[in-house]
Backbone as a ProteinNet text record, in pm:
[ID]
protein_1_A
[PRIMARY]
MAFGNRVRSALTTTVLATAATGFLAGCGSDDEQEQVAYCTNEDGEIVDDDYCDDDYRGGGGLFFLYLGAFRPGLPVGTVLPAGGTRVNPTDTAARQRYGLPATGKVSAGQRVTGGIGSGVGGGSGS
[TERTIARY]
-11910.3	-11843.4	-11916.3	-11845	-11911.4	-11872.1	-11971.8	-11919.2	-11988.4	-11888.4	-11906.5	-12032.7	-12056.5	-12201.3	-12158.6	-12023.9	-12008	-11994.9	-11920.9	-11898.9	-12051.6	-12124.7	-12303.1	-12337	-12342.2	-12416	-12346.4	-12223.7	-12179.7	-12205.5	-12208.5	-12292.1	-12399.2	-12488	-12642	-12649.8	-12564.1	-12574.6	-12540.7	-12429.8	-12383.6	-12490.3	-12533.1	-12650.3	-12792.1	-12800	-12948.3	-12931.1	-12791.3	-12755.3	-12755.8	-12663.2	-12714.6	-12820	-12916.2	-13021.9	-13101.2	-13117.1	-13157.2	-13103.6	-12988.4	-12944.5	-12973.1	-13020.4	-13056.1	-13240.4	-13268.2	-13388.7	-13450	-13382	-13402.3	-13327.7	-13247.1	-13180.1	-13318.1	-13350	-13458.8	-13584.8	-13645.7	-13720.1	-13680	-13581.1	-13557.3	-13539.6	-13551.7	-13553.3	-13664.6	-13795.6	-13939.7	-13973.7	-13913	-13979.6	-13874.3	-13791.8	-13705.2	-13715.1	-13858.6	-13874.3	-13821.1	-13774.7	-13705.4	-13845.8	-13830.6	-13981.4	-13911.4	-13963.3	-13928.8	-14023.7	-13978.8	-14057.3	-14071.2	-14179.1	-14242.4	-14295.6	-14305	-14395.9	-14494	-14636.2	-14735.9	-14835.4	-14943	-15043.1	-15173.8	-15278.5	-15365.2	-15428.2	-15402.3	-15475.1	-15375.4	-15242.4	-15135.4	-15067.8	-15102.9	-15029	-14896	-14803.2	-14633.5	-14621.3	-14581.6	-14552.6	-14402.4	-14339.3	-14231.3	-14190.7	-14058.2	-13995.1	-13992.8	-14013.3	-14001.7	-14109.1	-14244.3	-14363.7	-14340.5	-14288.1	-14241.9	-14136.4	-14070.1	-13933.8	-13993.8	-13924	-13964.7	-14030.6	-13941.9	-13963.8	-14027.6	-14114.1	-14188.3	-14284.8	-14337.9	-14423.3	-14538.1	-14505.4	-14622.8	-14763.4	-14847.1	-15003.5	-15036.1	-15170.2	-15228.7	-15254.6	-15264.4	-15311.5	-15203.5	-15234.9	-15174.7	-15077.2	-14974.5	-14865.6	-14827	-14755.5	-14727.9	-14589.8	-14507.2	-14426.5	-14480.5	-14469	-14572.3	-14486.4	-14468.6	-14383.1	-14464	-14394.1	-14423.9	-14338.9	-14422	-14319.3	-14328.8	-14283.2	-14322	-14184.7	-14198.2	-14076	-14005.2	-13913.9	-13819.3	-13807.1	-13767.2	-13776.6	-13912.5	-14046.7	-14166.9	-14133.6	-14218.3	-14232.1	-14336.5	-14299.6	-14417.7	-14542.6	-14661	-14773.3	-14857.5	-14760	-14795.7	-14861.7	-15005.7	-15076.2	-15046.9	-14980.4	-14911.4	-15058.7	-15042.6	-15158.7	-15205.9	-15286.1	-15321	-15229.7	-15243.2	-15145.1	-15018.6	-14996.7	-14845.1	-14877.9	-14786.6	-14778.8	-14776	-14818.5	-14850.2	-14749.5	-14651.2	-14604.7	-14634.5	-14625.8	-14640.7	-14527	-14478.7	-14310	-14265.7	-14358.2	-14314.5	-14284.9	-14314.1	-14336.2	-14178.9	-14099.3	-13965.3	-13949.1	-14030.2	-14046.3	-14080.1	-14222.2	-14260.9	-14134.3	-14096.2	-14007.4	-13880.7	-13843.4	-13718.4	-13814.3	-13900.2	-13962	-13962.9	-13979.7	-14016.7	-13897.1	-13789.6	-13624.6	-13597.2	-13670.4	-13644.6	-13554.1	-13493.8	-13442.8	-13502.4	-13470.3	-13550.6	-13603	-13515.6	-13543.6	-13481.5	-13542.9	-13520.3	-13594.8	-13558	-13609.3	-13577.8	-13666.1	-13635.2	-13650	-13567.1	-13568.5	-13645.3	-13735	-13833.6	-13747.4	-13832.6	-13800.5	-13680	-13649.4	-13533.8	-13544	-13495.6	-13508.1	-13498.2	-13593.3	-13589.4	-13606.2	-13514.6	-13525.9	-13515	-13601.3	-13569.6	-13732.2	-13721.3	-13821.2	-13930	-14042.9	-14184.7	-14229.3	-14218.3	-14285.5	-14210.3	-14131.1	-14057	-14132.1	-14284.6	-14402.8	-14500.2	-14527.3	-14632.5	-14794.3	-14834.6	-14956.3	-15012.8	-15160.9	-15193.5	-15200.2	-15110.3	-15082.1	-15041.3	-15066.1	-15023.6	-14942.9	-14847.8	-14780.6	-14877.7	-14830.1	-14914	-14840.1
-19420.4	-19294.9	-19161.9	-19149.7	-19060.4	-18908.2	-18843	-18667.4	-18606.9	-18502.1	-18452.6	-18341.8	-18273	-18193.8	-18070.5	-18026.8	-17903.2	-17908.1	-18046.2	-18099.4	-18131.7	-18166.5	-18168.6	-18054.7	-17989	-17854.3	-17764.5	-17761.2	-17693.6	-17787.8	-17897.8	-17966.8	-17934.2	-17913.8	-17918.6	-17755.7	-17694.6	-17539.1	-17503.4	-17574.5	-17567.6	-17621.1	-17710.9	-17775.5	-17683.1	-17660.5	-17571.1	-17416.7	-17356.9	-17250.2	-17273.3	-17391.6	-17458.8	-17444.7	-17503.3	-17539.8	-17384.8	-17317.1	-17197.1	-17104.4	-17086.6	-17043.5	-17078.8	-17207.6	-17256.7	-17202.8	-17229.4	-17200.3	-17070.4	-16969.6	-16836.8	-16810.6	-16874.7	-16844.9	-16876.2	-17004	-17057.8	-16927.6	-16898.3	-16819.7	-16649.3	-16645.4	-16508.4	-16544.4	-16633.8	-16631.2	-16623.8	-16707.4	-16663.8	-16481.8	-16438.9	-16273.3	-16185.3	-16245.1	-16146.9	-16201.4	-16239.3	-16313	-16173.4	-16221.9	-16115.6	-16084.8	-15937.1	-15908.5	-15877.7	-15855.5	-15797.1	-15661.4	-15563.2	-15433.2	-15428.6	-15379.2	-15360.9	-15227.9	-15127.2	-14998.4	-15076.5	-15038.6	-15072.2	-14938.3	-14979.8	-14889.2	-14943.7	-14828.5	-14882.4	-15016.5	-15098.3	-15236.1	-15339.6	-15286.2	-15370.8	-15435.8	-15369.5	-15422.1	-15361.5	-15422.4	-15389.7	-15286.5	-15148.3	-15050.3	-15021.5	-14944.8	-14888.3	-14822.8	-14873	-14806.1	-14647.1	-14558	-14417.7	-14377	-14454.9	-14397.9	-14374	-14479.5	-14484.1	-14407.1	-14306.6	-14254	-14139.4	-14093.1	-13984.3	-13862.9	-13826.8	-13668.6	-13715.7	-13798.3	-13813.7	-13741.1	-13651.2	-13555.9	-13555.8	-13678.4	-13693.8	-13747.3	-13716.9	-13763.7	-13889.7	-13910.4	-14047.2	-14147.3	-14120.2	-14218.8	-14225.3	-14286.4	-14320.4	-14464.2	-14432.8	-14570.1	-14560.5	-14684.2	-14736.5	-14834.7	-14820.1	-14924.4	-15062	-15172.4	-15272.6	-15374.9	-15440.9	-15483.3	-15622.1	-15732.6	-15868.3	-15996.5	-16120.8	-16217	-16272.1	-16174.6	-16191.1	-16265.2	-16320.4	-16371.8	-16254.2	-16228.6	-16111.9	-16130	-16028.5	-16043.7	-16071.6	-16005.3	-16007.1	-15890.3	-15934.7	-15840.3	-15724.2	-15605.5	-15481	-15565.1	-15523.9	-15592.8	-15694.7	-15757.4	-15814.8	-15861.9	-15862.7	-15807.7	-15876.1	-15859.5	-15883	-15947.6	-16076.8	-16102.9	-16002.7	-15985.6	-15937.1	-15986.3	-15888.4	-15931.8	-15904.2	-15749.9	-15684.7	-15568.7	-15492.3	-15385.5	-15284.7	-15141.9	-15047.3	-14936.6	-14882.8	-14752.8	-14634.9	-14547.1	-14402.1	-14381.6	-14349.9	-14334.3	-14224.4	-14109.9	-13999.3	-13961	-14060.9	-14049.7	-14110.2	-14059.3	-14069.2	-14161.5	-14118.7	-14160.7	-14327.5	-14316.5	-14452	-14550.1	-14486.6	-14586.6	-14656.2	-14533.3	-14598.3	-14716.5	-14695.9	-14798.2	-14914.8	-14926.4	-15059.7	-15095.3	-15052.3	-15105	-15048.4	-14945.2	-14896.1	-14770	-14751.7	-14602.5	-14499.4	-14378.9	-14288.5	-14200.8	-14176.1	-14114.7	-14179.1	-14141.4	-14196	-14336.2	-14370.6	-14495.2	-14596	-14706.6	-14840.2	-14923.2	-15004.9	-15098.9	-15206.5	-15272.5	-15412.1	-15527.5	-15576	-15656.6	-15654.2	-15547.2	-15504.9	-15572.7	-15664.6	-15730.5	-15608.7	-15609.5	-15584.7	-15637.6	-15653.8	-15712.2	-15650.5	-15680.5	-15605.3	-15506.2	-15418	-15278.6	-15360.2	-15269.6	-15312.6	-15405.1	-15332.5	-15454.7	-15591.9	-15656.5	-15794.6	-15880.8	-15882.3	-15971.1	-15946.9	-16037.7	-16002.3	-15953.8	-15834.3	-15790.2	-15697	-15647	-15584.4	-15406.5	-15385.5	-15261.5	-15161.5	-15034.2	-14946.9	-14838.3	-14772.8	-14672.3	-14527.2	-14444.6	-14326	-14221.6
-4141	-4135.2	-4037.4	-3930.6	-3822.6	-3865.4	-3858.2	-3857	-3735.9	-3709.8	-3571.7	-3606.3	-3489.3	-3522.7	-3603.1	-3574.2	-3667.1	-3832.1	-3868.5	-3988.9	-4031.5	-3970.6	-4007.2	-4027	-3963.3	-3945.5	-4085.6	-4102	-4213.8	-4333.4	-4383.5	-4471.6	-4493.5	-4368.7	-4454.9	-4450.9	-4398.7	-4449.9	-4602.8	-4638.1	-4749.8	-4863.1	-4841.3	-4907.3	-4942	-4812.3	-4853.4	-4907.3	-4903.8	-4962.2	-5127.1	-5135.8	-5284	-5342.6	-5269.5	-5330.2	-5342.5	-5255	-5242.1	-5371.9	-5384.4	-5489.8	-5632.9	-5642.2	-5771.9	-5789.6	-5665.3	-5684.1	-5704.5	-5669.3	-5723.9	-5830.7	-5901.8	-6011.3	-6125.7	-6096	-6168.3	-6157.3	-6065	-6033.2	-6132.3	-6128.5	-6142.8	-6306.4	-6364.3	-6507.3	-6587.1	-6487.1	-6534.6	-6515.2	-6391.2	-6371.3	-6493.8	-6566.3	-6661.4	-6778.1	-6801.2	-6921.6	-7059.9	-7158.9	-7251.1	-7340.9	-7359.3	-7463.6	-7582.9	-7671.6	-7831.5	-7838.2	-7868.6	-7898.7	-8055.8	-8098	-8233.4	-8248.4	-8332.7	-8348.6	-8415.4	-8354.6	-8420.1	-8407.4	-8526.2	-8537.4	-8410	-8407.7	-8317.1	-8284.8	-8424.4	-8405.3	-8381.6	-8345.3	-8328.7	-8454.4	-8564.5	-8683.1	-8707.5	-8709.7	-8724.9	-8823.3	-8800.9	-8936.5	-8899.7	-9008.1	-8984.4	-8861.1	-8832.9	-8702.2	-8700.3	-8793.7	-8831.8	-8753.3	-8743.5	-8694.4	-8525.8	-8493.9	-8330.5	-8295.9	-8378.6	-8343.8	-8257.3	-8122.6	-8060.7	-8126.4	-8215.1	-8284.2	-8428.6	-8423.9	-8575.6	-8550.9	-8665.5	-8672.5	-8769.4	-8869.4	-8931.2	-8870.7	-8959.6	-8912.7	-8977.1	-8946.1	-9017.2	-8920	-8793.6	-8667.8	-8544.9	-8492.2	-8320.4	-8371.8	-8298.8	-8320.2	-8192.3	-8162.5	-8023.4	-8053.5	-7920.6	-7926.9	-7825	-7895.4	-7859.4	-7771.9	-7663	-7606	-7569.1	-7578.6	-7552.6	-7551.7	-7559.2	-7578.1	-7721.2	-7819.8	-7966.5	-8037.7	-8102.7	-8203.7	-8274.9	-8259.6	-8325.3	-8500.4	-8572.5	-8723.1	-8774.9	-8716.7	-8787.7	-8860.5	-8975	-9108.6	-9060.4	-9127.8	-9172.5	-9190.7	-9131.2	-9172.5	-9060.4	-8987.3	-8890.2	-8801.6	-8748.2	-8669.9	-8556.5	-8409.1	-8332.9	-8219.2	-8148	-8063.1	-7929.8	-7902.5	-7754.2	-7658	-7571.2	-7437.2	-7425.3	-7523.7	-7478.4	-7406.7	-7410.6	-7330	-7450.7	-7429.6	-7517.1	-7498.6	-7536.9	-7484.5	-7577.6	-7523.1	-7603.7	-7658.6	-7769.3	-7835.1	-7750.5	-7735.8	-7704.9	-7525.1	-7488.6	-7320.1	-7298	-7258.5	-7232.3	-7120.3	-7000.5	-6866.9	-6892.2	-6942.1	-6994.3	-7086.5	-7139.6	-7218.4	-7128.7	-7061	-6961.1	-6855.4	-6812.1	-6733	-6792.3	-6923.7	-7001.4	-7044.9	-7007.8	-7007.4	-7194.5	-7245.9	-7361.5	-7389.5	-7457.6	-7444.8	-7444.3	-7382.3	-7384.8	-7509.6	-7560.2	-7692.4	-7803.3	-7945.2	-8079	-8111.7	-8223.6	-8303.1	-8232.1	-8203.9	-8149.9	-8271.3	-8276.1	-8392.4	-8392.4	-8501.8	-8482.2	-8450.4	-8358	-8279.1	-8215.2	-8131.1	-8041.9	-7919.9	-7875.7	-7746.1	-7603.1	-7542.6	-7413.7	-7309.3	-7191	-7086.7	-6914.3	-6873.8	-6737.2	-6729.7	-6619.5	-6622.4	-6582	-6568.5	-6537.8	-6659.6	-6782.5	-6890.9	-6889.5	-6799.6	-6827.7	-6844.8	-6815.3	-6782.2	-6881.8	-6982.6	-7034.8	-6987.3	-7017.2	-6925.5	-7029.4	-6976.8	-7055.6	-7060.6	-6947.2	-6942.1	-7046.3	-7035.2	-7110	-7095.2	-7168.1	-7102.7	-7120.9	-7064.6	-7096.1	-7162.8
[MASK]
++++++++++++++++++++++++++++++++++++++++++++++++++++++++++++++++++++++++++++++++++++++++++++++++++++++++++++++++++++++++++++++

């Protein structure tokens, strides 16, 4: 079967465009790795969500929203492994940068996608 140059060119363009789309879709899924947020104390131990509500005024230590590729549904008292991202729960700008709501309580195990914190890293919000 003989094809003209125009048909061959159109087929090549279509095949390359399809391959590039598939490649980019595969790359995008790695960059947009799903993260899970938990409220933790300074030692990375999951605590009650109320401690990370942006309007919490209680005492007794430092608390963080800790994001990482953790399994959802972990109970209070679980110590999360190192390698996540800590976000100060009162820093509305940092919360938004990491794909969290600017204010309010973040539920334990809440899934977060996108944002700067979409890859597991050792950074911390201010």
